[in-house]
Amino acid sequence: MPVPITTGPVHIPLSDEERISGILTPLHLYDAVDALRSDGVVILDNAVAVEVCDKLNERMTSDAKLMLTRNKDLKWGQGKGHGNLLVPPPLSQEFLFPDIYGNKAATSVISHVIGPNPEVRFLLSNTSFPKEGVRQPVHKDGRHLHPTHPYCIAMNVNLIDVSPESGSTELWLGTNNDSPPTDWIEPGVSHINPALLEPRRAIRPPLQPTVKKGGVVLRDLRLWHAGVPNPSDDIRVMIVLLHFAQLDENRWFGNGEYIQMPRSLQPAIEATSARAGNKFICQWVEDKNWNYLDSRFAQDFSSKVHPEFWEPYREASEAKLAKMNM
């Protein structure tokens, strides 16, 4: 019987110079791209200034508590009861940090995996409340049939130190390469078929990484993972930006989602994108009566090139998702 692989995710220790310039050394870029392709995950340590994390964390923990007081129209990661509230980040000039929205180091790695000028079409946070909820089912993001190669990379920014002691995300490394697009429990549901979990555990068991504040986790969207309860006393905010492939102006993958942004931020967003080499796909809305906490978002990560990979399951899947959030 083979010995299970227990090695953890690869950490790339960025120097301050690499963080500020966004230019990785050839060795760091090589190792980061290799890890993301082979494991489905790579962690860039020291990718975001800690003062940026602290300022954003203060605002977003306050926002999360405010949203809970509404007690309606809340969206939860993998359904209500799992303790992971989906909270939009503050979209204003004060909080539009290039370290988050135009991180050159992260974009460089992503571009070497899915192609240049990746499109950011999803922006949200997964906010885990202390001592609440139950673990999520093992799943992969998206409820659609997907390609057998990378097409979307999630950039996760934890605003505090995270570890198993604070409920860091459970990762099943390597499943991005070993898992077919039909491994869900049923069509249109993102949960992995439970019958597949123990055989995979025998090959490479899941783990929960330790990531210092300022670290960025890059994750292939096809990777199996699960949110777990947060046993600490602190709210844990994890920002999520999804980068979709764009190899040319026609976008070979062709996701159709967009991010709602206030029109006043358009010049700053475009300048940030030009700096980083990514491209935010936005619906610009008038600033009057704008409230970012009410911004629209969808979770359709499928390709418009192959609608048959998602459309037949849409109605049933969205009905189930709505029921999970009741």
XYZ file of C-alpha atoms in Angstrom:
326
model
C 0.000 0.000 0.000
C 1.460 3.396 -0.945
C 2.375 5.794 1.845
C 0.031 8.833 1.796
C 1.611 12.111 0.738
C 1.465 14.488 3.694
C 3.557 17.436 2.513
C 1.919 20.790 3.018
C 1.420 23.610 0.521
C 4.451 25.402 -0.877
C 5.237 28.779 0.725
C 7.099 31.388 -1.336
C 8.810 33.840 1.072
C 8.644 37.125 -0.803
C 11.212 39.735 0.146
C 10.083 43.292 0.859
C 11.560 44.259 -2.495
C 9.497 41.595 -4.289
C 6.342 42.690 -2.449
C 6.809 46.355 -3.293
C 7.927 45.882 -6.916
C 5.719 42.880 -7.616
C 8.603 41.280 -9.509
C 9.466 37.789 -8.255
C 12.936 36.339 -8.576
C 13.151 33.684 -11.299
C 13.453 30.975 -8.626
C 10.384 32.188 -6.723
C 8.323 32.513 -9.900
C 9.351 29.039 -11.058
C 8.485 27.450 -7.708
C 5.193 29.337 -7.378
C 3.960 28.372 -10.852
C 5.044 24.771 -10.385
C 3.242 24.480 -7.031
C 0.041 26.048 -8.337
C -0.005 23.696 -11.317
C 0.868 20.540 -9.358
C -0.779 21.077 -5.953
C -3.518 23.498 -6.948
C -2.321 25.902 -4.242
C 0.635 28.159 -3.523
C 1.073 30.622 -0.654
C 2.899 33.893 -1.240
C 4.124 35.050 2.170
C 4.594 38.790 2.734
C 2.549 39.664 -0.366
C 0.378 42.342 1.304
C 1.514 45.030 3.746
C 0.290 44.196 7.261
C -0.986 47.751 7.799
C -3.303 47.253 4.812
C -4.629 44.042 6.372
C -5.154 45.746 9.733
C -7.061 48.703 8.309
C -9.255 46.527 6.116
C -9.838 43.997 8.888
C -11.111 46.671 11.279
C -13.648 47.899 8.740
C -14.754 44.473 7.513
C -15.264 42.906 10.928
C -17.469 45.884 11.750
C -19.369 45.428 8.482
C -19.878 41.716 9.153
C -21.425 42.431 12.561
C -23.644 45.087 10.976
C -24.860 42.685 8.306
C -25.838 40.126 10.936
C -28.158 42.660 12.562
C -30.145 42.828 9.323
C -31.032 39.158 9.653
C -32.340 39.072 6.091
C -31.030 38.721 2.562
C -27.824 37.213 3.917
C -25.703 34.902 1.786
C -23.682 32.110 3.364
C -20.834 30.076 1.930
C -22.243 26.556 1.349
C -25.464 27.517 3.114
C -26.741 28.971 6.358
C -25.417 27.232 9.443
C -21.829 26.899 8.248
C -20.801 30.188 9.871
C -19.265 31.668 6.698
C -20.997 34.924 5.790
C -20.369 36.390 2.332
C -19.556 40.071 2.916
C -18.619 42.533 0.137
C -15.417 44.481 0.838
C -15.707 48.271 1.236
C -15.648 49.736 -2.253
C -14.491 53.297 -1.694
C -11.375 55.288 -2.514
C -10.144 54.974 1.086
C -10.046 51.175 0.959
C -9.036 50.595 -2.657
C -5.613 49.190 -1.784
C -3.350 48.219 -4.722
C -1.908 45.463 -2.485
C -5.330 43.791 -2.692
C -6.802 44.826 -6.039
C -3.615 45.226 -8.027
C -1.201 42.791 -6.439
C 1.498 42.476 -9.071
C 3.218 39.451 -7.528
C -0.004 37.422 -7.372
C -1.081 38.521 -10.847
C 2.299 37.514 -12.255
C 1.949 33.962 -10.931
C -1.678 33.715 -12.080
C -0.777 35.009 -15.557
C 1.877 32.320 -15.938
C -0.753 29.649 -15.250
C -3.934 30.788 -17.037
C -2.556 33.405 -19.421
C -1.954 37.174 -19.419
C -4.433 39.863 -18.384
C -6.639 37.642 -16.204
C -10.157 38.960 -15.698
C -11.337 39.619 -12.145
C -15.045 38.859 -12.318
C -15.858 38.025 -8.683
C -15.022 39.960 -5.507
C -16.332 39.075 -2.069
C -15.187 37.872 1.323
C -15.767 34.713 3.291
C -16.148 35.816 6.904
C -15.967 33.120 9.572
C -17.477 33.888 12.940
C -15.870 32.429 16.085
C -17.312 29.295 17.628
C -20.217 29.112 15.192
C -21.394 26.781 12.465
C -20.362 23.338 11.313
C -17.836 22.265 8.704
C -18.749 22.655 5.069
C -19.078 19.633 2.816
C -15.964 19.039 0.741
C -16.583 20.860 -2.514
C -15.031 22.748 -5.378
C -16.227 26.217 -6.279
C -18.652 26.201 -9.151
C -21.572 23.974 -10.039
C -20.675 23.444 -13.674
C -18.707 21.042 -15.826
C -15.238 22.505 -16.186
C -12.106 22.089 -18.296
C -9.414 19.584 -17.369
C -6.827 22.361 -17.073
C -6.685 25.651 -15.103
C -9.208 28.290 -16.122
C -9.734 30.285 -12.926
C -7.504 31.076 -9.938
C -8.868 32.302 -6.619
C -6.772 34.850 -4.767
C -7.486 34.578 -1.038
C -6.226 37.254 1.365
C -6.633 36.482 5.065
C -6.632 39.703 7.096
C -5.295 38.037 10.258
C -2.962 35.125 11.002
C -4.764 31.872 10.227
C -4.024 28.300 11.258
C -5.930 25.155 12.241
C -6.488 26.859 15.601
C -8.494 29.610 13.871
C -10.227 27.455 11.296
C -8.065 27.822 8.200
C -9.590 26.323 5.064
C -9.183 22.574 4.623
C -7.341 21.872 1.359
C -7.127 18.628 -0.632
C -3.892 19.225 -2.507
C -3.504 17.791 -5.982
C -7.206 17.229 -6.608
C -7.067 19.950 -9.254
C -5.242 17.434 -11.440
C -6.828 14.187 -10.272
C -10.499 15.122 -10.153
C -12.746 14.959 -13.244
C -15.481 17.551 -13.742
C -18.147 14.940 -12.948
C -17.052 14.188 -9.374
C -19.876 16.168 -7.777
C -22.546 14.445 -5.707
C -25.161 15.309 -8.343
C -25.268 17.597 -11.375
C -25.407 21.256 -10.417
C -24.283 20.714 -6.807
C -20.710 21.608 -5.915
C -20.301 18.984 -3.169
C -17.863 16.181 -3.917
C -19.312 12.675 -4.015
C -18.646 11.306 -0.493
C -17.635 7.940 -1.952
C -14.545 9.629 -3.404
C -13.252 11.131 -0.155
C -11.728 8.146 1.646
C -9.882 6.777 -1.400
C -8.387 10.233 -1.933
C -7.525 10.562 1.759
C -5.455 7.387 1.479
C -3.424 8.973 -1.334
C -3.053 12.488 0.056
C -5.006 13.507 3.158
C -6.388 17.031 3.492
C -4.678 19.664 5.606
C -5.212 23.119 7.048
C -2.361 25.526 6.334
C -0.870 28.183 8.571
C -0.708 31.549 6.815
C 0.678 34.701 8.385
C -1.145 38.007 8.020
C -0.074 39.507 4.706
C 0.098 36.134 2.979
C -1.835 35.457 -0.220
C -3.197 32.016 -1.061
C -3.602 31.271 -4.773
C -5.936 28.330 -5.436
C -7.034 26.554 -8.603
C -10.847 26.782 -8.608
C -11.076 23.037 -9.307
C -9.386 22.121 -6.013
C -11.399 20.251 -3.384
C -11.652 22.222 -0.145
C -13.929 22.895 2.815
C -14.467 25.653 5.333
C -14.268 24.446 8.927
C -15.471 26.013 12.193
C -13.413 28.795 13.707
C -12.596 27.782 17.318
C -10.753 31.022 18.104
C -12.188 34.199 19.612
C -11.599 36.297 16.484
C -13.665 36.922 13.362
C -11.666 35.725 10.380
C -12.127 37.676 7.153
C -10.814 36.160 3.927
C -11.115 38.286 0.780
C -11.716 36.406 -2.465
C -10.932 37.640 -5.978
C -11.552 35.207 -8.822
C -9.285 35.595 -11.863
C -10.615 34.018 -15.065
C -8.552 33.186 -18.132
C -8.205 35.697 -20.930
C -5.759 34.690 -23.611
C -7.022 37.246 -26.116
C -9.852 39.723 -26.492
C -12.263 36.904 -27.283
C -11.640 35.156 -23.936
C -11.385 31.452 -24.666
C -13.190 30.533 -21.444
C -15.818 33.256 -21.580
C -17.258 33.623 -18.086
C -20.048 36.202 -18.024
C -19.986 37.510 -14.449
C -19.135 41.051 -13.410
C -18.555 43.106 -10.270
C -20.751 46.041 -9.322
C -18.636 49.142 -8.691
C -19.479 52.800 -8.084
C -18.750 54.908 -11.129
C -16.503 57.253 -9.124
C -13.997 54.406 -8.706
C -13.646 53.689 -12.429
C -10.467 55.745 -12.974
C -8.786 54.270 -9.888
C -9.777 50.700 -10.744
C -8.508 51.074 -14.303
C -5.225 52.546 -13.074
C -4.812 49.736 -10.555
C -5.480 47.127 -13.233
C -2.977 48.722 -15.581
C -0.382 48.571 -12.801
C -0.988 44.915 -12.012
C -1.790 43.454 -15.424
C -5.269 42.223 -14.511
C -8.636 43.495 -15.718
C -11.689 44.110 -13.556
C -14.938 43.350 -15.365
C -17.386 45.790 -13.817
C -20.908 47.073 -14.022
C -20.520 50.742 -13.135
C -23.398 52.058 -11.035
C -24.166 55.618 -10.049
C -22.810 56.683 -6.668
C -26.128 58.115 -5.559
C -27.638 55.803 -2.937
C -24.739 53.357 -3.488
C -24.119 50.941 -0.625
C -21.448 48.337 -1.246
C -22.994 46.002 1.342
C -25.987 45.670 -0.977
C -23.927 45.084 -4.121
C -25.070 42.335 -6.438
C -22.974 39.249 -6.935
C -23.577 35.882 -8.571
C -21.836 32.548 -8.335
C -22.030 31.376 -11.918
C -18.435 30.500 -12.788
C -19.300 28.579 -15.937
C -18.268 29.231 -19.529
C -20.615 30.995 -21.921
C -18.803 29.243 -24.761
C -20.269 25.904 -23.609
C -23.655 26.753 -22.025
C -24.582 23.075 -22.061
C -22.044 22.591 -19.249
C -24.267 24.559 -16.879
C -27.648 25.641 -18.232
C -29.374 22.228 -17.865
C -28.649 22.298 -14.119
C -29.231 25.995 -13.410
C -32.841 26.034 -12.235
C -32.547 23.055 -9.879
C -29.176 24.213 -8.576
C -30.258 27.777 -7.830
C -33.366 26.517 -6.059
C -31.197 24.335 -3.816
C -28.814 27.227 -3.152
C -31.689 29.501 -2.156
C -33.004 26.852 0.231
C -29.558 26.491 1.820
C -29.539 30.234 2.608
C -33.023 30.353 4.147
